[in-house]
PDB file of C-alpha atoms in Angstrom:
ATOM      1  CA  GLN A 646     -18.272  74.711 -21.988  1.00  0.00           C
ATOM      2  CA  LEU A 647     -18.254  71.927 -19.491  1.00  0.00           C
ATOM      3  CA  ALA A 648     -21.650  70.613 -20.730  1.00  0.00           C
ATOM      4  CA  LEU A 649     -20.331  70.676 -24.359  1.00  0.00           C
ATOM      5  CA  LEU A 650     -17.292  68.641 -23.401  1.00  0.00           C
ATOM      6  CA  GLN A 651     -19.433  66.059 -21.631  1.00  0.00           C
ATOM      7  CA  ALA A 652     -21.676  65.824 -24.599  1.00  0.00           C
ATOM      8  CA  LYS A 653     -18.790  64.853 -26.826  1.00  0.00           C
ATOM      9  CA  ILE A 654     -18.118  61.739 -24.654  1.00  0.00           C
ATOM     10  CA  ARG A 655     -21.684  60.410 -24.766  1.00  0.00           C
ATOM     11  CA  PRO A 656     -22.150  59.597 -28.515  1.00  0.00           C
ATOM     12  CA  HIS A 657     -18.768  57.872 -28.613  1.00  0.00           C
ATOM     13  CA  PHE A 658     -19.719  55.803 -25.587  1.00  0.00           C
ATOM     14  CA  LEU A 659     -23.105  54.850 -26.992  1.00  0.00           C
ATOM     15  CA  PHE A 660     -21.713  53.948 -30.381  1.00  0.00           C
ATOM     16  CA  ASN A 661     -19.205  51.552 -28.970  1.00  0.00           C
ATOM     17  CA  SER A 662     -21.762  49.895 -26.668  1.00  0.00           C
ATOM     18  CA  LEU A 663     -24.202  49.464 -29.535  1.00  0.00           C
ATOM     19  CA  ASN A 664     -21.424  47.785 -31.556  1.00  0.00           C
ATOM     20  CA  SER A 665     -20.964  45.361 -28.665  1.00  0.00           C
ATOM     21  CA  ALA A 666     -24.731  44.406 -28.951  1.00  0.00           C
ATOM     22  CA  ILE A 667     -24.487  44.000 -32.669  1.00  0.00           C
ATOM     23  CA  ALA A 668     -21.590  41.627 -32.322  1.00  0.00           C
ATOM     24  CA  LEU A 669     -23.738  39.399 -30.179  1.00  0.00           C
ATOM     25  CA  VAL A 670     -26.964  39.536 -32.201  1.00  0.00           C
ATOM     26  CA  ALA A 671     -26.224  36.549 -34.558  1.00  0.00           C
ATOM     27  CA  THR A 672     -24.429  34.241 -32.193  1.00  0.00           C
ATOM     28  CA  GLU A 673     -25.872  34.881 -28.652  1.00  0.00           C
ATOM     29  CA  PRO A 674     -29.181  36.727 -28.874  1.00  0.00           C
ATOM     30  CA  HIS A 675     -30.188  36.327 -25.308  1.00  0.00           C
ATOM     31  CA  LYS A 676     -26.902  37.991 -24.293  1.00  0.00           C
ATOM     32  CA  ALA A 677     -27.690  40.776 -26.747  1.00  0.00           C
ATOM     33  CA  GLU A 678     -31.108  41.285 -25.096  1.00  0.00           C
ATOM     34  CA  GLN A 679     -29.444  41.506 -21.647  1.00  0.00           C
ATOM     35  CA  LEU A 680     -26.899  43.991 -23.086  1.00  0.00           C
ATOM     36  CA  LEU A 681     -29.592  46.196 -24.569  1.00  0.00           C
ATOM     37  CA  HIS A 682     -31.620  46.364 -21.357  1.00  0.00           C
ATOM     38  CA  ASP A 683     -28.386  47.274 -19.452  1.00  0.00           C
ATOM     39  CA  LEU A 684     -27.537  49.810 -22.026  1.00  0.00           C
ATOM     40  CA  SER A 685     -31.016  51.367 -21.795  1.00  0.00           C
ATOM     41  CA  ASP A 686     -30.546  51.883 -18.049  1.00  0.00           C
ATOM     42  CA  LEU A 687     -26.958  53.130 -18.512  1.00  0.00           C
ATOM     43  CA  PHE A 688     -27.958  55.539 -21.256  1.00  0.00           C
ATOM     44  CA  ARG A 689     -30.676  56.919 -19.026  1.00  0.00           C
ATOM     45  CA  ALA A 690     -28.056  57.617 -16.331  1.00  0.00           C
ATOM     46  CA  THR A 691     -25.632  59.325 -18.739  1.00  0.00           C
ATOM     47  CA  LEU A 692     -28.415  61.557 -20.047  1.00  0.00           C
ATOM     48  CA  ALA A 693     -29.687  62.583 -16.652  1.00  0.00           C
ATOM     49  CA  GLU A 694     -30.051  66.196 -15.577  1.00  0.00           C
ATOM     50  CA  PRO A 695     -26.551  67.725 -16.147  1.00  0.00           C
ATOM     51  CA  ARG A 696     -24.449  68.415 -13.110  1.00  0.00           C
ATOM     52  CA  SER A 697     -20.954  69.809 -12.849  1.00  0.00           C
ATOM     53  CA  THR A 698     -19.975  67.014 -10.416  1.00  0.00           C
ATOM     54  CA  ILE A 699     -21.297  63.742  -9.077  1.00  0.00           C
ATOM     55  CA  PRO A 700     -20.062  61.621  -6.196  1.00  0.00           C
ATOM     56  CA  LEU A 701     -17.224  59.176  -7.252  1.00  0.00           C
ATOM     57  CA  ARG A 702     -19.492  56.250  -6.163  1.00  0.00           C
ATOM     58  CA  GLU A 703     -21.913  57.061  -9.006  1.00  0.00           C
ATOM     59  CA  GLU A 704     -19.090  57.244 -11.504  1.00  0.00           C
ATOM     60  CA  VAL A 705     -17.880  53.833 -10.248  1.00  0.00           C
ATOM     61  CA  GLU A 706     -21.332  52.382 -10.749  1.00  0.00           C
ATOM     62  CA  LEU A 707     -21.468  53.755 -14.222  1.00  0.00           C
ATOM     63  CA  ALA A 708     -18.113  52.279 -15.049  1.00  0.00           C
ATOM     64  CA  LYS A 709     -19.170  48.920 -13.647  1.00  0.00           C
ATOM     65  CA  ARG A 710     -22.316  48.910 -15.774  1.00  0.00           C
ATOM     66  CA  TYR A 711     -20.173  49.680 -18.814  1.00  0.00           C
ATOM     67  CA  LEU A 712     -17.813  46.779 -17.948  1.00  0.00           C
ATOM     68  CA  ASP A 713     -20.829  44.457 -17.461  1.00  0.00           C
ATOM     69  CA  ILE A 714     -21.877  45.223 -21.085  1.00  0.00           C
ATOM     70  CA  GLU A 715     -18.299  44.603 -22.427  1.00  0.00           C
ATOM     71  CA  GLN A 716     -17.938  41.436 -20.386  1.00  0.00           C
ATOM     72  CA  LEU A 717     -20.833  39.966 -22.363  1.00  0.00           C
ATOM     73  CA  ARG A 718     -18.867  40.661 -25.474  1.00  0.00           C
ATOM     74  CA  PHE A 719     -15.398  39.510 -24.440  1.00  0.00           C
ATOM     75  CA  GLY A 720     -16.181  36.855 -21.719  1.00  0.00           C
ATOM     76  CA  PRO A 721     -13.109  35.332 -20.117  1.00  0.00           C
ATOM     77  CA  ARG A 722     -10.832  37.460 -22.352  1.00  0.00           C
ATOM     78  CA  MET A 723     -11.509  40.417 -20.178  1.00  0.00           C
ATOM     79  CA  GLN A 724     -10.280  40.194 -16.459  1.00  0.00           C
ATOM     80  CA  VAL A 725     -11.214  43.107 -14.262  1.00  0.00           C
ATOM     81  CA  ARG A 726      -9.938  43.824 -10.714  1.00  0.00           C
ATOM     82  CA  TRP A 727     -11.220  46.630  -8.513  1.00  0.00           C
ATOM     83  CA  ASN A 728      -9.377  48.108  -5.506  1.00  0.00           C
ATOM     84  CA  ILE A 729     -11.578  50.656  -3.919  1.00  0.00           C
ATOM     85  CA  ASP A 730     -11.099  52.670  -0.712  1.00  0.00           C
ATOM     86  CA  PRO A 731     -14.521  53.447   0.492  1.00  0.00           C
ATOM     87  CA  GLU A 732     -13.281  56.710   1.949  1.00  0.00           C
ATOM     88  CA  VAL A 733     -12.944  58.295  -1.518  1.00  0.00           C
ATOM     89  CA  LEU A 734     -16.335  57.408  -2.770  1.00  0.00           C
ATOM     90  CA  SER A 735     -17.816  60.757  -1.691  1.00  0.00           C
ATOM     91  CA  LEU A 736     -15.270  62.708  -3.766  1.00  0.00           C
ATOM     92  CA  PRO A 737     -17.061  65.045  -6.195  1.00  0.00           C
ATOM     93  CA  VAL A 738     -15.868  64.358  -9.731  1.00  0.00           C
ATOM     94  CA  PRO A 739     -16.993  65.417 -13.290  1.00  0.00           C
ATOM     95  CA  PRO A 740     -19.557  62.982 -14.830  1.00  0.00           C
ATOM     96  CA  LEU A 741     -17.924  60.541 -17.213  1.00  0.00           C
ATOM     97  CA  VAL A 742     -14.358  61.028 -15.905  1.00  0.00           C
ATOM     98  CA  LEU A 743     -13.630  57.352 -14.916  1.00  0.00           C
ATOM     99  CA  GLN A 744     -15.782  55.575 -17.512  1.00  0.00           C
ATOM    100  CA  PRO A 745     -13.765  56.973 -20.578  1.00  0.00           C
ATOM    101  CA  LEU A 746     -10.533  55.720 -18.952  1.00  0.00           C
ATOM    102  CA  VAL A 747     -12.012  52.258 -18.481  1.00  0.00           C
ATOM    103  CA  GLU A 748     -13.350  52.283 -22.106  1.00  0.00           C
ATOM    104  CA  ASN A 749      -9.918  53.243 -23.304  1.00  0.00           C
ATOM    105  CA  ALA A 750      -8.456  50.316 -21.407  1.00  0.00           C
ATOM    106  CA  VAL A 751     -10.988  47.965 -23.122  1.00  0.00           C
ATOM    107  CA  LYS A 752     -10.357  49.328 -26.527  1.00  0.00           C
ATOM    108  CA  HIS A 753      -6.591  49.296 -26.412  1.00  0.00           C
ATOM    109  CA  GLY A 754      -5.923  46.468 -23.943  1.00  0.00           C
ATOM    110  CA  VAL A 755      -8.721  43.875 -24.372  1.00  0.00           C
ATOM    111  CA  GLU A 756     -10.036  44.230 -27.799  1.00  0.00           C
ATOM    112  CA  PRO A 757      -6.741  43.681 -29.757  1.00  0.00           C
ATOM    113  CA  SER A 758      -5.584  40.883 -27.466  1.00  0.00           C
ATOM    114  CA  GLU A 759      -6.080  37.207 -28.451  1.00  0.00           C
ATOM    115  CA  THR A 760      -5.259  36.041 -24.926  1.00  0.00           C
ATOM    116  CA  PRO A 761      -6.835  37.095 -21.564  1.00  0.00           C
ATOM    117  CA  ALA A 762      -6.207  40.794 -20.848  1.00  0.00           C
ATOM    118  CA  HIS A 763      -6.312  42.494 -17.508  1.00  0.00           C
ATOM    119  CA  ILE A 764      -7.760  45.777 -16.378  1.00  0.00           C
ATOM    120  CA  ARG A 765      -6.930  47.088 -12.828  1.00  0.00           C
ATOM    121  CA  ILE A 766      -8.895  49.994 -11.342  1.00  0.00           C
ATOM    122  CA  SER A 767      -7.551  51.443  -8.125  1.00  0.00           C
ATOM    123  CA  LEU A 768      -9.156  54.271  -6.121  1.00  0.00           C
ATOM    124  CA  HIS A 769      -7.511  55.429  -2.890  1.00  0.00           C
ATOM    125  CA  ARG A 770      -6.658  58.336  -0.714  1.00  0.00           C
ATOM    126  CA  HIS A 771      -3.197  59.988  -1.005  1.00  0.00           C
ATOM    127  CA  GLY A 772      -2.333  61.747   2.164  1.00  0.00           C
ATOM    128  CA  LYS A 773      -4.942  64.188   3.600  1.00  0.00           C
ATOM    129  CA  ASN A 774      -5.589  66.238   0.553  1.00  0.00           C
ATOM    130  CA  TYR A 775      -5.805  64.095  -2.549  1.00  0.00           C
ATOM    131  CA  ALA A 776      -7.385  61.001  -4.054  1.00  0.00           C
ATOM    132  CA  ILE A 777      -5.656  58.827  -6.717  1.00  0.00           C
ATOM    133  CA  LEU A 778      -7.592  57.127  -9.451  1.00  0.00           C
ATOM    134  CA  THR A 779      -5.576  54.675 -11.491  1.00  0.00           C
ATOM    135  CA  VAL A 780      -6.666  52.537 -14.548  1.00  0.00           C
ATOM    136  CA  THR A 781      -4.058  50.049 -15.843  1.00  0.00           C
ATOM    137  CA  ASN A 782      -4.457  47.693 -18.747  1.00  0.00           C
ATOM    138  CA  THR A 783      -2.175  44.993 -20.194  1.00  0.00           C
ATOM    139  CA  GLN A 784      -1.017  45.268 -23.767  1.00  0.00           C
ATOM    140  CA  ALA A 785      -0.134  42.283 -25.915  1.00  0.00           C
ATOM    141  CA  GLY A 786       1.535  44.472 -28.505  1.00  0.00           C
ATOM    142  CA  PRO A 787       1.485  47.895 -30.196  1.00  0.00           C
ATOM    143  CA  SER A 788      -2.012  49.366 -29.813  1.00  0.00           C
ATOM    144  CA  ALA A 789      -3.868  50.808 -32.827  1.00  0.00           C
ATOM    145  CA  PRO A 790      -3.070  54.478 -33.234  1.00  0.00           C
ATOM    146  CA  GLY A 791      -5.703  56.949 -31.930  1.00  0.00           C
ATOM    147  CA  LEU A 792      -6.094  60.642 -31.365  1.00  0.00           C
ATOM    148  CA  GLY A 793      -6.463  60.375 -27.601  1.00  0.00           C
ATOM    149  CA  MET A 794      -9.616  62.444 -27.745  1.00  0.00           C
ATOM    150  CA  ALA A 795     -11.205  60.715 -24.714  1.00  0.00           C
ATOM    151  CA  LEU A 796      -8.142  61.345 -22.518  1.00  0.00           C
ATOM    152  CA  ALA A 797      -7.783  64.921 -23.830  1.00  0.00           C
ATOM    153  CA  ASN A 798     -11.485  65.444 -23.046  1.00  0.00           C
ATOM    154  CA  VAL A 799     -11.082  64.259 -19.498  1.00  0.00           C
ATOM    155  CA  ARG A 800      -8.047  66.536 -18.961  1.00  0.00           C
ATOM    156  CA  HIS A 801      -9.826  69.487 -20.276  1.00  0.00           C
ATOM    157  CA  ARG A 802     -12.878  69.068 -18.005  1.00  0.00           C
ATOM    158  CA  LEU A 803     -10.624  68.560 -14.982  1.00  0.00           C
ATOM    159  CA  GLN A 804      -8.842  71.809 -15.824  1.00  0.00           C
ATOM    160  CA  LEU A 805     -12.266  73.658 -15.897  1.00  0.00           C
ATOM    161  CA  LEU A 806     -13.168  72.278 -12.515  1.00  0.00           C
ATOM    162  CA  TYR A 807      -9.855  72.254 -10.639  1.00  0.00           C
ATOM    163  CA  ASP A 808      -7.657  74.762 -12.500  1.00  0.00           C
ATOM    164  CA  MET A 809      -4.172  73.586 -11.853  1.00  0.00           C
ATOM    165  CA  ASP A 810      -4.935  71.665  -8.672  1.00  0.00           C
ATOM    166  CA  PHE A 811      -5.005  68.193 -10.213  1.00  0.00           C
ATOM    167  CA  GLN A 812      -2.634  65.938 -12.004  1.00  0.00           C
ATOM    168  CA  MET A 813      -3.158  63.509 -14.911  1.00  0.00           C
ATOM    169  CA  GLU A 814      -0.391  61.208 -16.025  1.00  0.00           C
ATOM    170  CA  GLN A 815      -0.094  58.517 -18.738  1.00  0.00           C
ATOM    171  CA  ARG A 816       2.619  55.859 -18.370  1.00  0.00           C
ATOM    172  CA  HIS A 817       3.718  53.163 -20.810  1.00  0.00           C
ATOM    173  CA  LYS A 818       5.171  50.239 -18.824  1.00  0.00           C
ATOM    174  CA  ALA A 819       6.301  46.719 -19.901  1.00  0.00           C
ATOM    175  CA  HIS A 820       3.292  45.240 -21.671  1.00  0.00           C
ATOM    176  CA  ALA A 821       0.999  47.711 -19.857  1.00  0.00           C
ATOM    177  CA  PHE A 822      -0.527  51.229 -20.101  1.00  0.00           C
ATOM    178  CA  GLN A 823      -1.682  53.284 -17.153  1.00  0.00           C
ATOM    179  CA  VAL A 824      -3.549  56.472 -16.637  1.00  0.00           C
ATOM    180  CA  GLN A 825      -3.515  58.050 -13.208  1.00  0.00           C
ATOM    181  CA  LEU A 826      -5.505  61.021 -11.869  1.00  0.00           C
ATOM    182  CA  ARG A 827      -4.685  62.927  -8.712  1.00  0.00           C
ATOM    183  CA  LEU A 828      -7.688  64.989  -7.579  1.00  0.00           C
ATOM    184  CA  PRO A 829      -8.027  67.348  -4.588  1.00  0.00           C
ATOM    185  CA  PHE A 830     -10.091  65.733  -1.895  1.00  0.00           C
ATOM    186  CA  ASN A 831     -11.208  68.706   0.174  1.00  0.00           C
ATOM    187  CA  ARG A 832     -11.679  71.286  -2.562  1.00  0.00           C
ATOM    188  CA  THR A 833     -15.151  72.145  -3.941  1.00  0.00           C
ATOM    189  CA  PRO A 834     -14.988  72.508  -7.741  1.00  0.00           C
ATOM    190  CA  ALA A 835     -15.509  76.017  -8.911  1.00  0.00           C
ATOM    191  CA  VAL A 836     -17.926  75.307 -11.784  1.00  0.00           C
ATOM    192  CA  PRO A 837     -21.612  75.797 -10.751  1.00  0.00           C
ATOM    193  CA  THR A 838     -24.172  73.197 -11.585  1.00  0.00           C
ATOM    194  CA  ALA A 839     -25.579  73.726 -15.073  1.00  0.00           C
ATOM    195  CA  HIS A 840     -29.305  74.089 -15.656  1.00  0.00           C
ATOM    196  CA  ALA A 841     -30.824  72.146 -18.504  1.00  0.00           C
ATOM    197  CA  HIS A 842     -32.671  73.943 -21.377  1.00  0.00           C
ATOM    198  CA  PRO A 843     -36.104  72.509 -21.880  1.00  0.00           C
ATOM    199  CA  ASP A 844     -35.109  71.451 -25.388  1.00  0.00           C
ATOM    200  CA  HIS A 845     -32.212  69.508 -23.928  1.00  0.00           C
ATOM    201  CA  CYS A 846     -34.680  67.742 -21.503  1.00  0.00           C
ATOM    202  CA  SER A 847     -36.739  66.729 -24.480  1.00  0.00           C
ATOM    203  CA  MET A 848     -33.714  65.469 -26.359  1.00  0.00           C
ATOM    204  CA  ARG A 849     -32.736  63.273 -23.432  1.00  0.00           C
ATOM    205  CA  SER A 850     -36.180  61.794 -23.130  1.00  0.00           C
ATOM    206  CA  SER A 851     -36.368  61.135 -26.916  1.00  0.00           C
ATOM    207  CA  SER A 852     -32.969  59.481 -26.900  1.00  0.00           C
ATOM    208  CA  VAL A 853     -34.023  57.040 -24.112  1.00  0.00           C
ATOM    209  CA  ASP A 854     -37.282  56.339 -25.960  1.00  0.00           C
ATOM    210  CA  LEU A 855     -35.407  55.687 -29.194  1.00  0.00           C
ATOM    211  CA  LEU A 856     -33.073  53.185 -27.505  1.00  0.00           C
ATOM    212  CA  GLN A 857     -36.013  51.338 -25.942  1.00  0.00           C
ATOM    213  CA  HIS A 858     -37.779  51.312 -29.306  1.00  0.00           C
ATOM    214  CA  THR A 859     -34.729  49.682 -30.764  1.00  0.00           C
ATOM    215  CA  VAL A 860     -34.973  46.926 -28.137  1.00  0.00           C
ATOM    216  CA  ARG A 861     -38.681  46.362 -29.057  1.00  0.00           C
ATOM    217  CA  THR A 862     -37.921  46.307 -32.810  1.00  0.00           C
ATOM    218  CA  LEU A 863     -35.124  43.579 -32.271  1.00  0.00           C
ATOM    219  CA  GLN A 864     -37.384  41.602 -30.051  1.00  0.00           C
ATOM    220  CA  GLY A 865     -40.693  41.882 -32.117  1.00  0.00           C
ATOM    221  CA  PRO A 866     -44.323  42.186 -30.972  1.00  0.00           C
ATOM    222  CA  ARG A 867     -45.588  40.298 -28.039  1.00  0.00           C
ATOM    223  CA  GLY A 868     -45.865  36.603 -28.797  1.00  0.00           C
ATOM    224  CA  GLN A 869     -43.639  36.906 -31.917  1.00  0.00           C
ATOM    225  CA  GLU A 870     -39.972  36.816 -32.700  1.00  0.00           C
ATOM    226  CA  GLY A 871     -38.167  39.918 -33.765  1.00  0.00           C
ATOM    227  CA  VAL A 872     -35.244  40.271 -36.166  1.00  0.00           C
ATOM    228  CA  ILE A 873     -32.975  38.489 -33.712  1.00  0.00           C
ATOM    229  CA  GLY A 874     -35.581  36.101 -32.245  1.00  0.00           C
ATOM    230  CA  LEU A 875     -35.727  37.672 -28.758  1.00  0.00           C
ATOM    231  CA  LYS A 876     -38.566  37.527 -26.348  1.00  0.00           C
ATOM    232  CA  ALA A 877     -41.228  40.193 -26.201  1.00  0.00           C
ATOM    233  CA  TYR A 878     -40.232  43.462 -24.618  1.00  0.00           C
ATOM    234  CA  LYS A 879     -41.297  43.772 -20.929  1.00  0.00           C
ATOM    235  CA  GLY A 880     -40.474  47.415 -20.394  1.00  0.00           C
ATOM    236  CA  PRO A 881     -37.504  48.933 -18.650  1.00  0.00           C
ATOM    237  CA  SER A 882     -35.913  46.946 -15.938  1.00  0.00           C
ATOM    238  CA  ARG A 883     -36.260  49.778 -13.456  1.00  0.00           C
ATOM    239  CA  LYS A 884     -39.007  52.203 -12.601  1.00  0.00           C
ATOM    240  CA  GLY A 885     -38.743  55.860 -13.612  1.00  0.00           C
TER     241      GLY A 885
END
């Protein structure tokens, strides 16, 4: 059940990121190239061997990679500030628990705003037993209505891992929206690590190959321009 819930997040995340690349293709092809390379690495990370939890530092890195992608799209319209207590970075959390909150802030705070919008991400310890994760975004006006599927998904996965020993709150403030998670710091989640089926491993590998093929198609053969006039593909930016 945990793996199925995590799988629901990934296509939504990939779809939005590819839309960001498409938005840059005609006007800023070199930025589109950079975005696609970042997305290839990011997609590889999100399709890695399934685990019930990862250290919070890995989730922070994933969220930063996502924000790097969106920064290319929005430029100075998106202002991001991190406040991280290093003490909480070892906290075990479900994969893709912070990134959907950040993506939600981009979608409802930055995307509809015509002026610079701010996202604040705070991670700190609360007493001896809990860590607090907070994502706050400014809102210029009423946000487009949504089903809240990403937030509901995060809540459901936290319930599977921590039962009732967690807290998730949503707050509407003056010109701002905030999501705050309170997670137990010294409790090992009860859900065991899932083992991937061989077919799932094949699907993950094929998905990464498909994304890299998309980059090559957009760039064209070596020495030639592709459909967006990018340089020839040089392979993944990282080994493995």
